[in-house]
Short mmCIF file of C-alpha atoms in Angstrom, two decimals:
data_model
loop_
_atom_site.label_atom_id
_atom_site.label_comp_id
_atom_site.label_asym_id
_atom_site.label_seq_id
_atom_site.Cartn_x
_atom_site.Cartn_y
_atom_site.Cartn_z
CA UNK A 295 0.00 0.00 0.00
CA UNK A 296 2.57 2.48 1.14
CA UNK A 297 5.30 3.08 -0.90
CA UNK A 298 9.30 3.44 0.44
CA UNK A 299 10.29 2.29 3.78
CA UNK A 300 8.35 0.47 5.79
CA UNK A 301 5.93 2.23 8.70
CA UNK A 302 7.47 3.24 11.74
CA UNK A 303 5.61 1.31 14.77
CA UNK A 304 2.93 3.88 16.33
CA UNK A 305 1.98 2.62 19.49
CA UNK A 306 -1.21 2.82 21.22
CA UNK A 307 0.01 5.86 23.41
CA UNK A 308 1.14 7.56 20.35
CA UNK A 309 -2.11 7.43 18.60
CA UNK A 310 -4.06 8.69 21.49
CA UNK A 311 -1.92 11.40 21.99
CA UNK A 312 -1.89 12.40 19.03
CA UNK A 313 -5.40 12.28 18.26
CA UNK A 314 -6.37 14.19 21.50
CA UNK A 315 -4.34 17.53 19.92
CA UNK A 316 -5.50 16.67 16.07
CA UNK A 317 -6.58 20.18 16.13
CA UNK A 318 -3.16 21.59 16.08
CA UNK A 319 -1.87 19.16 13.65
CA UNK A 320 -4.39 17.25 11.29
CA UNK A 321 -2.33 16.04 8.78
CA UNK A 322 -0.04 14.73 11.06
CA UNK A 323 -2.68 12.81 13.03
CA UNK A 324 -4.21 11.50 10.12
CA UNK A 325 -0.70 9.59 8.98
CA UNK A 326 -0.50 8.24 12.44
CA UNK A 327 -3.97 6.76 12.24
CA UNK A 328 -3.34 5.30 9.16
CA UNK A 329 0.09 3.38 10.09
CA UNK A 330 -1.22 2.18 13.62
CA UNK A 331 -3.99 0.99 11.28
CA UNK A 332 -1.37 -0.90 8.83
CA UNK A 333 0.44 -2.60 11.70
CA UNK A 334 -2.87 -3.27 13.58
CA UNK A 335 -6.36 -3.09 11.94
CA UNK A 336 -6.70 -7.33 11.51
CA UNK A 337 -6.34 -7.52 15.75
CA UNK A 338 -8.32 -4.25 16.87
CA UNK A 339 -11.10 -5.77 16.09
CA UNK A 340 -14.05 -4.01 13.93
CA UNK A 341 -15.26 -1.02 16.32
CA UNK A 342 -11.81 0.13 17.16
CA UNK A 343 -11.17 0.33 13.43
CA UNK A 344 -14.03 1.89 12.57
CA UNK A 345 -14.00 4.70 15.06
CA UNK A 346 -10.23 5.67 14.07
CA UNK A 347 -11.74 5.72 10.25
CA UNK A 348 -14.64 8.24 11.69
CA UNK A 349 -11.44 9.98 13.35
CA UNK A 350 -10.17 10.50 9.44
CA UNK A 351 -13.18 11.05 8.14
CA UNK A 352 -13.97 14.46 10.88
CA UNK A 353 -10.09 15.64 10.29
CA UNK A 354 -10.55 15.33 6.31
CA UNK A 355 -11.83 18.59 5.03
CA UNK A 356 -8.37 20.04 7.29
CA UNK A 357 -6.07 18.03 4.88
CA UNK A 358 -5.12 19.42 1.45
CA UNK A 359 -7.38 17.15 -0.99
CA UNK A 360 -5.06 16.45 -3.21
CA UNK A 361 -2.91 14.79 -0.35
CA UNK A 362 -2.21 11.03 -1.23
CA UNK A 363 -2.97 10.45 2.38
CA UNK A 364 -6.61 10.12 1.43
CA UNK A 365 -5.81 7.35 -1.68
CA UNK A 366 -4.08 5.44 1.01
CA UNK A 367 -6.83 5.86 3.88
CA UNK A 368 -9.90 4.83 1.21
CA UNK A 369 -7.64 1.76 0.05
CA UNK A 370 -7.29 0.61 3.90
CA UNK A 371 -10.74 1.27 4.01
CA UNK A 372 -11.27 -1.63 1.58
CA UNK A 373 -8.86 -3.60 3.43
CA UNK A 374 -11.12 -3.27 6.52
CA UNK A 375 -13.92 -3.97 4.91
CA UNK A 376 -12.37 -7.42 3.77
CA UNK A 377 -11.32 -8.50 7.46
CA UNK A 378 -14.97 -7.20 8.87
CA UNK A 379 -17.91 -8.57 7.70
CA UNK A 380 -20.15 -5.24 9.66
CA UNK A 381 -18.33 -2.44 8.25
CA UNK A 382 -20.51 -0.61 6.27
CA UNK A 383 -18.06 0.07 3.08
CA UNK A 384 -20.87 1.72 1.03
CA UNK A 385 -21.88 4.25 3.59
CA UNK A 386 -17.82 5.16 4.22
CA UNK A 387 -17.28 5.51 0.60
CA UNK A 388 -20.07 8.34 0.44
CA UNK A 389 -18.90 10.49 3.09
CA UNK A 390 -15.25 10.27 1.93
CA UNK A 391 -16.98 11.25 -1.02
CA UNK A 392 -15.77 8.27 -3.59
CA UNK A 393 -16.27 9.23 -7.16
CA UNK A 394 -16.23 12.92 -7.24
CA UNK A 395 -13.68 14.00 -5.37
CA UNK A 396 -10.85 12.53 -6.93
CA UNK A 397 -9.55 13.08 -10.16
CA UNK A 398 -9.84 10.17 -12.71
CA UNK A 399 -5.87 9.95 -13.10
CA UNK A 400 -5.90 9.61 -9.40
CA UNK A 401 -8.04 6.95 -8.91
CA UNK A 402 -6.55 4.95 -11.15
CA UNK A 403 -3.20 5.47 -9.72
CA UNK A 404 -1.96 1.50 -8.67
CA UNK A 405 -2.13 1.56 -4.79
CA UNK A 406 -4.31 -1.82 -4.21
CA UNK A 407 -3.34 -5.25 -3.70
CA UNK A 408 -1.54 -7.39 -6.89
CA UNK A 409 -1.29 -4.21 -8.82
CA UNK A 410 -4.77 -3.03 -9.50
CA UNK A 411 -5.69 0.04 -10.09
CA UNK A 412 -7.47 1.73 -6.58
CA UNK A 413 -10.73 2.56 -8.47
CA UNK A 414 -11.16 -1.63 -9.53
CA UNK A 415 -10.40 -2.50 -6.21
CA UNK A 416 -12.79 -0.23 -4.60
CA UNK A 417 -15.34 -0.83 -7.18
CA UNK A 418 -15.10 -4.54 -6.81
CA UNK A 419 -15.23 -4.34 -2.70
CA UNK A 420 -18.77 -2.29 -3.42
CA UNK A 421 -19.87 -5.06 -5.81
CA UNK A 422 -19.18 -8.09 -2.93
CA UNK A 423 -20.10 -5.94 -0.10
CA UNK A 424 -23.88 -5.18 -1.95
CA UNK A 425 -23.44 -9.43 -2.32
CA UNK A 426 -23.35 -10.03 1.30
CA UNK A 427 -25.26 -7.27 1.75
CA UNK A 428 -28.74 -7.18 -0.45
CA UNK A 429 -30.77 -4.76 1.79
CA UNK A 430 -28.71 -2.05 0.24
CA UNK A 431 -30.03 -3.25 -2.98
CA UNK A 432 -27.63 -5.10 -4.68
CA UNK A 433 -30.13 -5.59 -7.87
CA UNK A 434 -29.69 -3.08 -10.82
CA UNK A 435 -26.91 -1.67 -9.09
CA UNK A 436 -23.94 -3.96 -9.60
CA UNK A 437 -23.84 -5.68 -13.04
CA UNK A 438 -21.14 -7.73 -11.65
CA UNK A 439 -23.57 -9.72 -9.84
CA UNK A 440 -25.41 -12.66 -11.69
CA UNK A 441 -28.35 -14.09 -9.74
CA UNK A 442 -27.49 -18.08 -11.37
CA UNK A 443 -29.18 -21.53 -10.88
CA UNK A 444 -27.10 -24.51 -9.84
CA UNK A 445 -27.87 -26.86 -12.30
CA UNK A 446 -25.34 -29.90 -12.17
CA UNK A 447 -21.89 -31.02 -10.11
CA UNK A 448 -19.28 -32.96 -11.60
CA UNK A 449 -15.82 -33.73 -10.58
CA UNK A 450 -12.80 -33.48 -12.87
CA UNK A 451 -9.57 -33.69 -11.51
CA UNK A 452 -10.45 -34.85 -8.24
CA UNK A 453 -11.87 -31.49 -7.86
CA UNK A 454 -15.83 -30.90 -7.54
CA UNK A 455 -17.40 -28.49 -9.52
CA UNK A 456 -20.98 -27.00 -10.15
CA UNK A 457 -22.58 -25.76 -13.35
CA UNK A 458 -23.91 -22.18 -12.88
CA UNK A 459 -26.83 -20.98 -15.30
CA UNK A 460 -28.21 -16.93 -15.76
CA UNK A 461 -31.55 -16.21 -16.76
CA UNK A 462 -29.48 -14.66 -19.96
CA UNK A 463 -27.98 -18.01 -20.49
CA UNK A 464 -24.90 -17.38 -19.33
CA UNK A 465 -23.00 -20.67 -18.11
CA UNK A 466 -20.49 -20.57 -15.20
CA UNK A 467 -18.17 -23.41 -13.87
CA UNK A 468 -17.06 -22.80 -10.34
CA UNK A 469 -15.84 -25.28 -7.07
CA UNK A 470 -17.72 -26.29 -4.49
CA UNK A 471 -15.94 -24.52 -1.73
CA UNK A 472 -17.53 -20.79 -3.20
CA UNK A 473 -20.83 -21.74 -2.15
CA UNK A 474 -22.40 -21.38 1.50
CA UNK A 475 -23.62 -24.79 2.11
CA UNK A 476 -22.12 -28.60 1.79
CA UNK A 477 -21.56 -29.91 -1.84
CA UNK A 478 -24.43 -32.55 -1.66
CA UNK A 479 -26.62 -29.68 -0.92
CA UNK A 480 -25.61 -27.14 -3.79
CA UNK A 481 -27.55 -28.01 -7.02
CA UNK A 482 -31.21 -27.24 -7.53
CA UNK A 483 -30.80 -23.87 -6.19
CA UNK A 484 -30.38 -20.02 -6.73
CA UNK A 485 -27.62 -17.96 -5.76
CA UNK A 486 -26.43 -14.74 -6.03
CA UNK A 487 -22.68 -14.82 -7.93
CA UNK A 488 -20.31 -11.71 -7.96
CA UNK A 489 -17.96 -12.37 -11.54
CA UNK A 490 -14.42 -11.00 -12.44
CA UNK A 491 -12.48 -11.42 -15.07
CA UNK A 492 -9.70 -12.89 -14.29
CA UNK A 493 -5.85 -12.37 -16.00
CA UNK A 494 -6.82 -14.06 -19.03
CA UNK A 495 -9.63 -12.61 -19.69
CA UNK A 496 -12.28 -15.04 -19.04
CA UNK A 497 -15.17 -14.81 -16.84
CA UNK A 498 -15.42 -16.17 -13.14
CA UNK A 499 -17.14 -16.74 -10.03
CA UNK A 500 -15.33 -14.71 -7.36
CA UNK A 501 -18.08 -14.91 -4.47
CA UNK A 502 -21.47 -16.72 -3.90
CA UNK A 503 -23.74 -16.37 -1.37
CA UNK A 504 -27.21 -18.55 -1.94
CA UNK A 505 -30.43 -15.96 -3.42
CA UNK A 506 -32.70 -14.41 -1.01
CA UNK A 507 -35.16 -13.29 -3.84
CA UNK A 508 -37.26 -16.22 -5.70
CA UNK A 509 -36.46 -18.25 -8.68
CA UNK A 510 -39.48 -16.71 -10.09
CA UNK A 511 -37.90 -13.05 -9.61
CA UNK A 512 -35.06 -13.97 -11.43
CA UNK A 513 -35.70 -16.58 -14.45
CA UNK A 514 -38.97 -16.32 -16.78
CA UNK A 515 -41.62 -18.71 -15.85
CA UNK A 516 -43.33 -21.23 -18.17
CA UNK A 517 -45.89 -23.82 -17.98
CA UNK A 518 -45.68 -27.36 -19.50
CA UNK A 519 -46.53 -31.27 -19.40
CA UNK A 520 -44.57 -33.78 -17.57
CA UNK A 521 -44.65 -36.21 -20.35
CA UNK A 522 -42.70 -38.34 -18.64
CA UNK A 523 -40.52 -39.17 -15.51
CA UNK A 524 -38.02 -41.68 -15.54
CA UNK A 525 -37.29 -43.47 -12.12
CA UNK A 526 -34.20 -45.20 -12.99
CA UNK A 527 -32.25 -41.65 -13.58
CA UNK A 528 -34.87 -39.56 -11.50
CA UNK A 529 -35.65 -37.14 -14.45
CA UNK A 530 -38.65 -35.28 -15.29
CA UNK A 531 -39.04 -34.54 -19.20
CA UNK A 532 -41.25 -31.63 -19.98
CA UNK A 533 -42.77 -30.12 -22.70
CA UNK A 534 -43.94 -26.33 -23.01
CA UNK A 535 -46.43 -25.20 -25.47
CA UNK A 536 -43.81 -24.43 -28.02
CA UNK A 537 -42.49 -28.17 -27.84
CA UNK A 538 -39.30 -27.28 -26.14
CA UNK A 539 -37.94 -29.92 -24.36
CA UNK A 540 -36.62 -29.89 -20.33
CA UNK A 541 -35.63 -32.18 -17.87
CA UNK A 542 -35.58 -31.57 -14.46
CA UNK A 543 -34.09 -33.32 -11.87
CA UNK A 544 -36.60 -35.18 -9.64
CA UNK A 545 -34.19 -34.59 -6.44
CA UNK A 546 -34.05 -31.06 -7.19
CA UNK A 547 -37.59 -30.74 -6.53
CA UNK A 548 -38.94 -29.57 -3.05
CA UNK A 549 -40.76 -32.58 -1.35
CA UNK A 550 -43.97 -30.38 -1.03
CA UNK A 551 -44.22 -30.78 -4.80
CA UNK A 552 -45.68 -33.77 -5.85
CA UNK A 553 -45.30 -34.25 -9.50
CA UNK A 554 -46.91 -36.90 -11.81
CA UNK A 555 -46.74 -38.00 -15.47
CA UNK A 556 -49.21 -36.02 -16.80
CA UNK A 557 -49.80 -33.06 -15.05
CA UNK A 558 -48.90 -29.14 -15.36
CA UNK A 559 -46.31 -27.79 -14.08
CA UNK A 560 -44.70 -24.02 -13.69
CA UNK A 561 -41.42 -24.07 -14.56
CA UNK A 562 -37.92 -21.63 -14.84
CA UNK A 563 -36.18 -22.62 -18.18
CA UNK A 564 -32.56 -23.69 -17.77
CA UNK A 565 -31.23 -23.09 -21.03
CA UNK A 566 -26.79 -21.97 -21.46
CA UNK A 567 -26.34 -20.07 -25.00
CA UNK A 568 -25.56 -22.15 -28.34
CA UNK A 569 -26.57 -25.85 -26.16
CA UNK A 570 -28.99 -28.31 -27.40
CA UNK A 571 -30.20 -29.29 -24.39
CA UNK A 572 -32.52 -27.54 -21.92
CA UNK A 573 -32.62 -27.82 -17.79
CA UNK A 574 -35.96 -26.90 -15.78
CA UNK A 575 -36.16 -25.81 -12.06
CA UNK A 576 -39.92 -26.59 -11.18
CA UNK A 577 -41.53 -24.08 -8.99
CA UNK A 578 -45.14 -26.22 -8.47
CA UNK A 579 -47.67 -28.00 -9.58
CA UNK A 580 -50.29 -26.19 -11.67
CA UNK A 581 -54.30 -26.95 -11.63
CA UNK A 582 -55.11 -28.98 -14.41
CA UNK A 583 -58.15 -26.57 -15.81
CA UNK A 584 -55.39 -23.50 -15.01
CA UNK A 585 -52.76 -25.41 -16.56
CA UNK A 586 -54.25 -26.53 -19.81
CA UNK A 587 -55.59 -23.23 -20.66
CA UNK A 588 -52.22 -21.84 -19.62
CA UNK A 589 -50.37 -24.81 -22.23
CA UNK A 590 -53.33 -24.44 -24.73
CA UNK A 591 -54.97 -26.32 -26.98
CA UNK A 592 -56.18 -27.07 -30.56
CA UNK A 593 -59.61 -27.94 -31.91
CA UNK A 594 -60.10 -30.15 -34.44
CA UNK A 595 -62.31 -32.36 -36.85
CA UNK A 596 -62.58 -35.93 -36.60
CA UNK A 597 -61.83 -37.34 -39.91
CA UNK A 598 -62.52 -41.27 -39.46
CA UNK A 599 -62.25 -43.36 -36.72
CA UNK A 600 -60.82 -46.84 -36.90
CA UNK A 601 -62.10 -48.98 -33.99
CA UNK A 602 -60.58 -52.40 -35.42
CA UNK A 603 -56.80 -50.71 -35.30
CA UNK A 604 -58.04 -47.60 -32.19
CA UNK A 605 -57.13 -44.61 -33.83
CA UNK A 606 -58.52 -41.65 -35.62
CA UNK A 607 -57.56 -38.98 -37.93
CA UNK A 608 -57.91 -35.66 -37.10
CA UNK A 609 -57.15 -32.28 -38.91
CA UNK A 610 -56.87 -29.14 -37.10
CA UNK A 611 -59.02 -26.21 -37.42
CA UNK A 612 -57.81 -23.59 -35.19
CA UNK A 613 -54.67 -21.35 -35.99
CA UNK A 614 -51.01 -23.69 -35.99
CA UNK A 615 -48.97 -21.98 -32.89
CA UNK A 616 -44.91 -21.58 -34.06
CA UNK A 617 -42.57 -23.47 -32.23
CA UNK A 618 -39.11 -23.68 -31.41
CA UNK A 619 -38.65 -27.46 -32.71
CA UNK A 620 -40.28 -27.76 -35.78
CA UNK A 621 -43.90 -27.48 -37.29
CA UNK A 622 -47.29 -29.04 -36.02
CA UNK A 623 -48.96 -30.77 -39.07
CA UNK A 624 -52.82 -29.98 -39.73
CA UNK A 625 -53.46 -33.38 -39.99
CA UNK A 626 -52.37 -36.40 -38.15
CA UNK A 627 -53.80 -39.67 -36.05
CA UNK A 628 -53.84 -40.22 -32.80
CA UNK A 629 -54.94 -43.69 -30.62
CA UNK A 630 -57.97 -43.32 -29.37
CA UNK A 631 -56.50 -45.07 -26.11
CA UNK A 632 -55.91 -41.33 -25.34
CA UNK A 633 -59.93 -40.57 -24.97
CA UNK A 634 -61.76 -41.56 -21.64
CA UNK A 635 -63.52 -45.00 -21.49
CA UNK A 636 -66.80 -42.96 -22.12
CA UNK A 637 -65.43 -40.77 -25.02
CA UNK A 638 -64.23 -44.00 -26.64
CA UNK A 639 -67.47 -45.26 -27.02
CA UNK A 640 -69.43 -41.85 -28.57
CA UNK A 641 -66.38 -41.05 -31.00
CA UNK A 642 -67.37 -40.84 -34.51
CA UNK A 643 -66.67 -38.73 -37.73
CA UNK A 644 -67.11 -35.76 -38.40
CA UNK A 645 -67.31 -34.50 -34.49
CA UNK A 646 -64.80 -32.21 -33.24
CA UNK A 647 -62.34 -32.14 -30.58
CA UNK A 648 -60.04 -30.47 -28.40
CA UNK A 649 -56.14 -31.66 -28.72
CA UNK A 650 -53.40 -30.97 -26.01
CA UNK A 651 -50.18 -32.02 -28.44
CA UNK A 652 -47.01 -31.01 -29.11
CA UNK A 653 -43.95 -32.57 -31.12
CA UNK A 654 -41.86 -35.29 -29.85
CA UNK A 655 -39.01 -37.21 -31.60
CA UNK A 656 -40.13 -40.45 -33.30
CA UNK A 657 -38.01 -43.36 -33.20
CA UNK A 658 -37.03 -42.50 -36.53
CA UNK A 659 -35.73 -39.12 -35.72
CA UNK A 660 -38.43 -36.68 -37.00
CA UNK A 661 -40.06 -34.82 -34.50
CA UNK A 662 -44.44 -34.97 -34.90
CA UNK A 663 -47.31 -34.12 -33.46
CA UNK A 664 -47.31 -36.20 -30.03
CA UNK A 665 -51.57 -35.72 -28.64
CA UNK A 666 -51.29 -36.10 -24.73
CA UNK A 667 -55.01 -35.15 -24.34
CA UNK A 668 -58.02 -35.36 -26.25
CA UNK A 669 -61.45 -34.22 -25.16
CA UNK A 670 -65.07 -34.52 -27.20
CA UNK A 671 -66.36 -30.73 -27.63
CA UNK A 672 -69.41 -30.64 -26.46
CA UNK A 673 -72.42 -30.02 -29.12
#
């Protein structure tokens, strides 16, 4: 931090005389409190440093402002703010009056740790302060902080690692020991991640504390079809009403939500830029009325029914929705296995019905219209 020889050691005695008659010689006080602070601040403990900082703060407007005495005072500041977890960096920083009082050539004068210029520094303290500090409103003010879904943990090189996902679809890699709980209970959940770049370049998780705000406040929200879940892996596929498809993994979902093949669900998309495949965090269970008017449907004409082989062909009347995955076909067939017991029996051409479908990937690659549902409009 300070430049030349190293600190003379102020002692305890020192500093308090020297504060007591600060009147008669501010500038000279102030350099006092700032080397007992070098050679001390990490064993004062957090009150002691923070009063001699208020000390600073009442004898600055005596001290010429150009003095480097105050570069050196707001980067020990930062320091502080590192070693105690109550100092309030944010509310220090506006009374010493960070970012106007200061030239820009000063503030980027190299007085931080590892080289960095003080204004990074600083700027990056605010950023993981605001982190471990959201009631100051770390949201909209900090772009440096990525509110991120744990999606998967892998180890590679004997080292355990988590997949991070943004709303955005920006994908992060970062180890298990960031994160404020134990590894095995990490994934399935959202956190709040302050990024740097590092010396390469490349974009990392620095800090992670786990999200206070609601999956719901942070990703989009969809609603799909749990077409099906497969107890072997413990996957959920889903489908939304543009025929994306999700899977979600079954541990990841809170016990209080009881999902079944077949029913609605609401649903954060998982999806990282330029990848194929597509993760979902399920927030509940939906109604099924509220959830298939939510998904949608089609109506359409019965064309003929074949009872000897149970299917019918259909053709669709109502506007065909885009989708991400392909086009829905007019016309089509569809078992008739998917009607009720009743339904099955009243069938015939030439009456109309209501289809809950999407497309699905055939065994022979090509992705069609897959009917879920199918419900007799009523005359």
């Amino acid at each position: 931090m300070a430049s030349g020889n190293a600190p003379l050691p102020v002692t305890w005695e020192i500093l308090i005389d020297s504060v007591s008659n600060a009147a008669s010689h501010p500038n000279e006080t102030v350099w006092i409190i700032y080397r007992y602070l070098i050679q001390h601040y990490k064993t004062i403990g957090s009150q002691e440093a923070r009063m001699l900082l208020v000390v600073y703060l009442r004898l600055k407007m005596r001290i010429d402002p150009h003095s480097c005495i105050h570069l050196y005072m707001l980067d020990l500041a930062v320091s502080i703010s590192e070693e105690y977890t109550d100092f309030q960096l944010v509310r220090f920083l506006r009374m010493w009056g960070y970012g106007r009082n200061l030239c820009e050539e000063a503030m980027c004068r190299t007085v931080g740790l590892y080289g960095q210029s003080l204004k990074r520094r600083v700027d990056y303290a605010v950023q993981s302060y605001l982190l471990r500090h959201p009631e100051n409103g770390i949201h909209g003010r900090s772009g440096a902080v990525v509110s991120m879904y744990a999606v998967k943990m892998f180890e590679r090189k004997q080292h355990l690692l988590v997949k991070l996902v943004a709303a955005n679809g920006l994908e992060l890699i970062a180890g298990s020991q960031l994160f404020p709980c134990k590894p095995a209970e990490i994934c399935g959940k959202m956190y709040e991640v302050l990024t740097r770049v590092s010396e390469h370049g490349k974009l990392q998780a620095s800090e992670i504390v786990e999200a206070r705000r609601r999956m719901a406040d942070a990703f989009p929200t969809q609603t799909g079809y749990v077409d099906r879940i497969d107890e072997i892996r413990g996957y959920i596929h889903v489908y939304d009403a543009k025929s994306g498809h999700f899977v979600a993994n079954k541990e990841y979902v809170s016990a209080d939500i009881i999902v079944r093949q077949g029913c609605f669900v609401l649903f954060c998309p998982i999806i990282v830029n330029g990848d194929h495949f597509k993760s979902a965090a399920i927030l509940g269970v939906l109604d099924r009325t509220e959830g298939r008017k939510a998904f949608g449907t089609y109506v359409a004409l019965v064309l003929a029914v074949n009872c000897k082989d149970g299917f019918l062909r259909y053709v669709i009347e109502t506007a065909i929705k885009p989708t991400t995955e392909g086009t829905v076909t007019k016309e089509g067939t569809v078992s008739l296995l998917v009607l009720n017991e009743e339904d099955r029996e009243k069938i015939a051409k030439g009456q109309r019905v209501r289809l809950l479908l999407f497309l699905k990937r055939c065994k022979d690659g090509v992705k069609r219209n897959h009917v879920v549902e199918m419900v007799m409009e009523s005359r």
